[in-house]
Amino acid sequence: MDSASFFPNIIAAISVILLLSNTACEAQLSTTFYGNSCPNALATIRTSIRQAVSRERRMAASIIRLHFHDCFVQGCDASILLDETPSIQTEKTASPNNNSARGYGVIEAAKREVEKICPGVVSCADILAVAARDASAAVGGPSWNVKLGRRDSTTLIFFVINSFLKNADLPRPDSDLRRLISSFDNKGLSATDMVALSGSHTIGQSQCFLFQERIYSNGTNIDPGFASTRRHQCPSNSGNTNLAPLDLVTPNSFDNNYFKNLMQRKGHLPSDQVLFSGGPTDSIVFEYSRNPKTFLSDFANAMIKMGDIEPLTG
């Protein structure tokens, strides 16, 4: 088949696939989806995730990020878990995830435990959503009722569409505020949801190359002492993959110090500091910095909304 006829046929195939998948998505997710088919699924996942986070506190941030990256590309369908093949590049090796996203083994371990009690019942997409909730709770963050009933991505939908779109929707660490707001709005998430979800950077670490330009810029929107400290950890001519905690004060606890850091111009990534830089999200950052309960509540609600992004159901 020549290229002139190949691409119209592919577009037609994609249209049919999307129509069928959207029809399936009309079914509703439910917090009691596995109540009869696998009543011990959630307890089993929780035990597995708590053990993983107990072994390594940083894993909590990695699992939450894994769920975020899954949902923002093609919806919450576990497509980020799919392995590479000789002919197909998957989300795992896309630039935002390659040598960066972690936690795959933790999700696989949780899946193995669930399979022991309910073979073939609980989807990987649901396990990842529940794991993000349990990871948050394990480090002092909020918990919430996870809506369930997602199906995992099928190879045809994933391989055809993802090869074109896998990088397009994920916010970049150097994004300006306008682009961030637009990216989240495209997923049905408000500016408040965006700031709340960004608060997950109160835990976890970042590789130096993602913020080196910021700490060496001598700009006015960064605290000089903070920049100096970070330069020691991230030399300009080396150390691109060195790690630095996103929250200087309590890097292993889910709290509101992230927002206090932003108000002191100690935001790590450029996309962090733009949330408090004279723009429309300043008031949200200020509110979260003084009212941790509001932040935790809004974060939980935003995670529920994010879990509703284009799920495959039915």
Tab-separated table of C-alpha atoms in Angstrom:
chain	number	residue	atom	x	y	z
A	1	MET	CA	0.000	0.000	0.000
A	2	ASP	CA	1.448	3.409	-0.956
A	3	SER	CA	1.519	6.367	1.459
A	4	ALA	CA	-1.278	8.180	-0.393
A	5	SER	CA	-3.759	5.444	0.459
A	6	PHE	CA	-2.184	4.348	3.754
A	7	PHE	CA	-2.771	7.507	5.786
A	8	PRO	CA	-6.439	8.063	4.834
A	9	ASN	CA	-7.128	4.432	5.760
A	10	ILE	CA	-5.305	4.859	9.072
A	11	ILE	CA	-7.291	8.021	9.837
A	12	ALA	CA	-10.525	6.206	9.064
A	13	ALA	CA	-9.502	3.313	11.308
A	14	ILE	CA	-8.647	5.698	14.131
A	15	SER	CA	-12.032	7.408	13.768
A	16	VAL	CA	-13.839	4.080	14.119
A	17	ILE	CA	-11.726	3.096	17.109
A	18	LEU	CA	-12.351	6.406	18.847
A	19	LEU	CA	-16.087	6.162	18.176
A	20	LEU	CA	-16.202	2.693	19.720
A	21	SER	CA	-14.057	3.680	22.691
A	22	ASN	CA	-16.118	6.816	23.353
A	23	THR	CA	-19.282	4.704	23.303
A	24	ALA	CA	-17.739	2.384	25.853
A	25	CYS	CA	-16.778	5.361	28.017
A	26	GLU	CA	-20.413	6.250	28.528
A	27	ALA	CA	-20.436	3.646	31.305
A	28	GLN	CA	-19.827	5.191	34.710
A	29	LEU	CA	-16.874	4.557	36.994
A	30	SER	CA	-17.841	3.488	40.509
A	31	THR	CA	-16.066	3.289	43.858
A	32	THR	CA	-17.700	-0.124	44.411
A	33	PHE	CA	-16.868	-1.595	40.996
A	34	TYR	CA	-15.026	-4.619	42.455
A	35	GLY	CA	-17.310	-5.032	45.460
A	36	ASN	CA	-18.514	-8.437	44.300
A	37	SER	CA	-15.897	-9.548	41.780
A	38	CYS	CA	-12.822	-8.856	43.959
A	39	PRO	CA	-13.784	-7.477	47.380
A	40	ASN	CA	-10.223	-7.656	48.775
A	41	ALA	CA	-8.562	-5.905	45.848
A	42	LEU	CA	-8.141	-2.493	47.479
A	43	ALA	CA	-6.731	-3.897	50.721
A	44	THR	CA	-4.273	-5.994	48.745
A	45	ILE	CA	-3.086	-3.007	46.707
A	46	ARG	CA	-2.783	-0.856	49.824
A	47	THR	CA	-0.576	-3.418	51.579
A	48	SER	CA	1.689	-3.734	48.554
A	49	ILE	CA	2.084	0.039	48.110
A	50	ARG	CA	2.709	0.668	51.803
A	51	GLN	CA	5.492	-1.907	51.759
A	52	ALA	CA	7.102	-0.288	48.717
A	53	VAL	CA	6.950	3.217	50.208
A	54	SER	CA	8.256	1.914	53.519
A	55	ARG	CA	11.309	0.596	51.692
A	56	GLU	CA	11.823	3.889	49.848
A	57	ARG	CA	9.898	7.045	50.755
A	58	ARG	CA	10.678	8.641	47.392
A	59	MET	CA	8.596	5.931	45.720
A	60	ALA	CA	5.401	7.704	46.806
A	61	ALA	CA	6.198	10.645	44.541
A	62	SER	CA	7.181	8.317	41.703
A	63	ILE	CA	3.870	6.454	41.794
A	64	ILE	CA	1.790	9.650	41.891
A	65	ARG	CA	3.795	10.986	38.947
A	66	LEU	CA	3.336	7.717	37.052
A	67	HIS	CA	-0.438	8.018	37.394
A	68	PHE	CA	-0.306	11.673	36.296
A	69	HIS	CA	1.746	10.870	33.190
A	70	ASP	CA	-0.565	7.989	32.325
A	71	CYS	CA	-3.725	10.084	32.561
A	72	PHE	CA	-2.394	13.049	30.578
A	73	VAL	CA	-1.520	10.923	27.549
A	74	GLN	CA	-4.512	9.111	26.056
A	75	GLY	CA	-6.385	9.044	29.374
A	76	CYS	CA	-6.084	6.871	32.491
A	77	ASP	CA	-5.676	3.563	30.682
A	78	ALA	CA	-2.341	2.141	31.937
A	79	SER	CA	-0.751	2.748	28.525
A	80	ILE	CA	2.351	4.068	30.296
A	81	LEU	CA	2.973	0.535	31.600
A	82	LEU	CA	3.251	-1.049	28.152
A	83	ASP	CA	6.704	-2.336	27.224
A	84	GLU	CA	8.707	-1.431	24.153
A	85	THR	CA	8.785	-3.744	21.144
A	86	PRO	CA	11.349	-3.879	18.317
A	87	SER	CA	9.045	-1.863	16.061
A	88	ILE	CA	7.034	0.292	18.475
A	89	GLN	CA	8.215	3.091	20.759
A	90	THR	CA	5.973	3.362	23.814
A	91	GLU	CA	5.336	6.000	26.447
A	92	LYS	CA	8.049	4.477	28.634
A	93	THR	CA	10.743	5.750	26.300
A	94	ALA	CA	9.088	9.054	25.393
A	95	SER	CA	11.274	11.975	26.451
A	96	PRO	CA	9.238	12.986	29.538
A	97	ASN	CA	9.505	9.428	30.916
A	98	ASN	CA	12.714	7.920	29.573
A	99	ASN	CA	15.230	7.404	32.401
A	100	SER	CA	12.891	9.464	34.575
A	101	ALA	CA	9.570	7.757	35.322
A	102	ARG	CA	9.843	5.133	38.050
A	103	GLY	CA	7.641	2.721	39.950
A	104	TYR	CA	6.806	0.249	37.205
A	105	GLY	CA	8.026	-2.654	39.302
A	106	VAL	CA	5.897	-1.540	42.255
A	107	ILE	CA	2.742	-1.556	40.138
A	108	GLU	CA	3.687	-4.936	38.676
A	109	ALA	CA	4.172	-6.339	42.190
A	110	ALA	CA	0.759	-5.033	43.274
A	111	LYS	CA	-0.782	-6.556	40.149
A	112	ARG	CA	0.784	-9.950	40.941
A	113	GLU	CA	-0.706	-9.899	44.440
A	114	VAL	CA	-4.143	-9.006	43.109
A	115	GLU	CA	-3.924	-11.729	40.472
A	116	LYS	CA	-3.382	-14.295	43.223
A	117	ILE	CA	-6.816	-13.586	44.693
A	118	CYS	CA	-8.763	-12.490	41.581
A	119	PRO	CA	-7.136	-13.619	38.328
A	120	GLY	CA	-8.018	-11.460	35.345
A	121	VAL	CA	-10.447	-9.172	37.157
A	122	VAL	CA	-8.739	-5.923	38.202
A	123	SER	CA	-7.241	-3.723	35.492
A	124	CYS	CA	-3.750	-2.247	35.669
A	125	ALA	CA	-5.303	1.189	35.103
A	126	ASP	CA	-7.353	0.826	38.285
A	127	ILE	CA	-4.387	-0.541	40.222
A	128	LEU	CA	-2.332	2.506	39.227
A	129	ALA	CA	-5.121	4.879	40.280
A	130	VAL	CA	-5.510	3.170	43.654
A	131	ALA	CA	-1.732	3.014	44.108
A	132	ALA	CA	-1.462	6.803	43.679
A	133	ARG	CA	-4.043	7.312	46.428
A	134	ASP	CA	-2.313	4.840	48.753
A	135	ALA	CA	1.105	6.364	48.056
A	136	SER	CA	-0.212	9.789	49.062
A	137	ALA	CA	-1.667	8.452	52.302
A	138	ALA	CA	1.546	6.558	53.092
A	139	VAL	CA	3.558	9.799	53.353
A	140	GLY	CA	0.978	11.846	55.238
A	141	GLY	CA	-1.007	13.098	52.274
A	142	PRO	CA	-4.754	12.905	51.762
A	143	SER	CA	-6.790	9.851	50.889
A	144	TRP	CA	-9.879	9.736	48.697
A	145	ASN	CA	-12.437	7.319	47.278
A	146	VAL	CA	-11.055	6.094	43.955
A	147	LYS	CA	-13.589	5.563	41.205
A	148	LEU	CA	-12.972	2.236	39.449
A	149	GLY	CA	-13.929	0.334	36.335
A	150	ARG	CA	-11.265	1.434	33.847
A	151	ARG	CA	-10.115	-0.949	31.160
A	152	ASP	CA	-6.489	-1.140	30.080
A	153	SER	CA	-5.454	0.289	26.729
A	154	THR	CA	-5.653	-2.087	23.780
A	155	THR	CA	-2.610	-2.381	21.573
A	156	LEU	CA	-4.303	-0.999	18.430
A	157	ILE	CA	-5.598	2.190	20.029
A	158	PHE	CA	-2.325	2.698	21.875
A	159	PHE	CA	0.136	1.943	19.114
A	160	VAL	CA	-1.600	3.933	16.374
A	161	ILE	CA	-2.427	7.077	18.297
A	162	ASN	CA	0.305	7.203	20.911
A	163	SER	CA	3.119	7.235	18.380
A	164	PHE	CA	1.886	10.694	17.324
A	165	LEU	CA	0.565	12.147	20.578
A	166	LYS	CA	2.546	10.676	23.475
A	167	ASN	CA	4.574	13.855	24.053
A	168	ALA	CA	1.966	16.451	23.149
A	169	ASP	CA	-0.158	16.698	26.281
A	170	LEU	CA	2.306	16.457	29.168
A	171	PRO	CA	3.192	19.827	30.735
A	172	ARG	CA	6.867	20.685	30.361
A	173	PRO	CA	9.038	21.649	33.359
A	174	ASP	CA	9.880	24.918	31.593
A	175	SER	CA	6.296	25.804	30.628
A	176	ASP	CA	5.028	29.320	31.259
A	177	LEU	CA	1.815	29.899	33.175
A	178	ARG	CA	-0.367	30.437	30.129
A	179	ARG	CA	0.742	27.151	28.616
A	180	LEU	CA	0.258	25.290	31.890
A	181	ILE	CA	-3.269	26.600	32.364
A	182	SER	CA	-4.112	25.679	28.768
A	183	SER	CA	-2.663	22.173	29.128
A	184	PHE	CA	-4.728	21.421	32.213
A	185	ASP	CA	-7.823	23.085	30.792
A	186	ASN	CA	-7.602	20.770	27.786
A	187	LYS	CA	-8.002	17.878	30.214
A	188	GLY	CA	-10.977	19.411	32.008
A	189	LEU	CA	-8.919	20.609	34.966
A	190	SER	CA	-9.115	24.139	36.347
A	191	ALA	CA	-6.283	26.439	37.395
A	192	THR	CA	-7.049	25.510	41.004
A	193	ASP	CA	-6.762	21.815	40.117
A	194	MET	CA	-3.449	22.558	38.411
A	195	VAL	CA	-1.955	24.339	41.426
A	196	ALA	CA	-3.229	21.652	43.798
A	197	LEU	CA	-1.780	18.846	41.679
A	198	SER	CA	1.513	20.729	41.397
A	199	GLY	CA	1.605	20.542	45.188
A	200	SER	CA	2.623	16.895	44.855
A	201	HIS	CA	6.098	18.371	44.309
A	202	THR	CA	6.216	18.718	48.062
A	203	ILE	CA	7.658	15.191	47.870
A	204	GLY	CA	10.103	13.602	45.467
A	205	GLN	CA	13.252	14.673	43.667
A	206	SER	CA	14.264	16.125	40.320
A	207	GLN	CA	17.258	15.654	38.049
A	208	CYS	CA	19.521	18.688	37.803
A	209	PHE	CA	19.225	19.229	34.058
A	210	LEU	CA	15.551	20.123	34.502
A	211	PHE	CA	16.328	23.255	36.536
A	212	GLN	CA	19.982	24.108	35.803
A	213	GLU	CA	19.085	27.029	33.588
A	214	ARG	CA	16.967	28.513	36.374
A	215	ILE	CA	19.640	28.358	39.089
A	216	TYR	CA	22.352	29.792	36.815
A	217	SER	CA	20.198	32.516	35.262
A	218	ASN	CA	20.814	35.203	37.931
A	219	GLY	CA	17.191	36.172	37.437
A	220	THR	CA	15.110	38.152	39.901
A	221	ASN	CA	12.531	35.401	40.424
A	222	ILE	CA	14.831	33.115	42.419
A	223	ASP	CA	16.221	33.462	45.917
A	224	PRO	CA	20.030	33.922	45.670
A	225	GLY	CA	20.770	31.659	48.635
A	226	PHE	CA	18.557	28.921	47.210
A	227	ALA	CA	20.271	29.208	43.820
A	228	SER	CA	23.712	29.007	45.447
A	229	THR	CA	22.781	25.882	47.386
A	230	ARG	CA	21.455	24.201	44.274
A	231	ARG	CA	24.590	25.098	42.274
A	232	HIS	CA	26.700	23.069	44.685
A	233	GLN	CA	24.534	20.035	43.971
A	234	CYS	CA	24.286	20.730	40.255
A	235	PRO	CA	27.580	21.954	38.719
A	236	SER	CA	27.046	23.752	35.426
A	237	ASN	CA	29.450	21.509	33.528
A	238	SER	CA	28.428	18.165	35.031
A	239	GLY	CA	25.920	16.414	37.236
A	240	ASN	CA	22.960	16.589	34.873
A	241	THR	CA	21.444	13.481	36.432
A	242	ASN	CA	22.193	14.421	40.031
A	243	LEU	CA	19.067	14.457	42.182
A	244	ALA	CA	17.801	17.258	44.392
A	245	PRO	CA	14.660	17.262	46.586
A	246	LEU	CA	11.816	19.386	45.266
A	247	ASP	CA	11.056	20.557	48.817
A	248	LEU	CA	14.081	21.681	50.818
A	249	VAL	CA	12.348	21.534	54.194
A	250	THR	CA	10.325	18.297	54.398
A	251	PRO	CA	11.095	16.343	51.208
A	252	ASN	CA	9.592	13.085	52.474
A	253	SER	CA	6.338	14.410	53.937
A	254	PHE	CA	3.235	15.423	52.043
A	255	ASP	CA	2.556	18.929	53.374
A	256	ASN	CA	2.150	22.515	52.149
A	257	ASN	CA	5.805	23.602	52.362
A	258	TYR	CA	5.982	23.544	48.570
A	259	PHE	CA	3.761	26.630	48.463
A	260	LYS	CA	5.728	28.389	51.171
A	261	ASN	CA	8.844	27.774	49.090
A	262	LEU	CA	7.206	29.379	46.046
A	263	MET	CA	6.397	32.511	48.035
A	264	GLN	CA	10.086	32.723	49.008
A	265	ARG	CA	11.164	32.362	45.332
A	266	LYS	CA	12.520	28.886	46.071
A	267	GLY	CA	10.527	27.016	43.504
A	268	HIS	CA	12.567	24.238	41.999
A	269	LEU	CA	11.394	23.900	38.408
A	270	PRO	CA	10.526	26.928	36.267
A	271	SER	CA	6.989	25.508	36.000
A	272	ASP	CA	6.815	25.548	39.803
A	273	GLN	CA	7.826	29.169	40.314
A	274	VAL	CA	5.523	30.527	37.598
A	275	LEU	CA	2.602	29.569	39.848
A	276	PHE	CA	3.672	32.465	42.098
A	277	SER	CA	5.065	35.137	39.819
A	278	GLY	CA	2.519	37.941	39.723
A	279	GLY	CA	-0.094	35.970	37.807
A	280	PRO	CA	-3.658	34.755	38.433
A	281	THR	CA	-2.555	31.712	40.458
A	282	ASP	CA	-0.732	33.745	43.127
A	283	SER	CA	-3.830	33.859	45.324
A	284	ILE	CA	-4.214	30.058	45.190
A	285	VAL	CA	-0.588	29.549	46.226
A	286	PHE	CA	-1.037	32.035	49.074
A	287	GLU	CA	-4.181	30.256	50.292
A	288	TYR	CA	-2.520	26.844	50.263
A	289	SER	CA	0.551	28.206	52.047
A	290	ARG	CA	-1.526	29.332	55.014
A	291	ASN	CA	-4.245	26.673	54.981
A	292	PRO	CA	-2.890	23.117	54.584
A	293	LYS	CA	-6.324	21.563	55.041
A	294	THR	CA	-7.627	23.399	51.996
A	295	PHE	CA	-4.658	22.212	49.956
A	296	LEU	CA	-5.064	18.568	50.991
A	297	SER	CA	-8.794	18.658	50.244
A	298	ASP	CA	-8.302	20.315	46.857
A	299	PHE	CA	-5.512	17.895	45.967
A	300	ALA	CA	-7.746	14.899	46.677
A	301	ASN	CA	-10.571	16.379	44.600
A	302	ALA	CA	-8.190	17.174	41.733
A	303	MET	CA	-6.842	13.611	41.768
A	304	ILE	CA	-10.401	12.291	41.471
A	305	LYS	CA	-11.045	14.603	38.519
A	306	MET	CA	-7.761	13.609	36.899
A	307	GLY	CA	-8.732	9.943	37.237
A	308	ASP	CA	-11.793	10.715	35.099
A	309	ILE	CA	-9.728	11.768	32.076
A	310	GLU	CA	-10.853	9.682	29.099
A	311	PRO	CA	-11.137	6.306	30.839
A	312	LEU	CA	-11.801	3.192	28.810
A	313	THR	CA	-14.786	1.490	30.414
A	314	GLY	CA	-17.493	-1.020	29.637
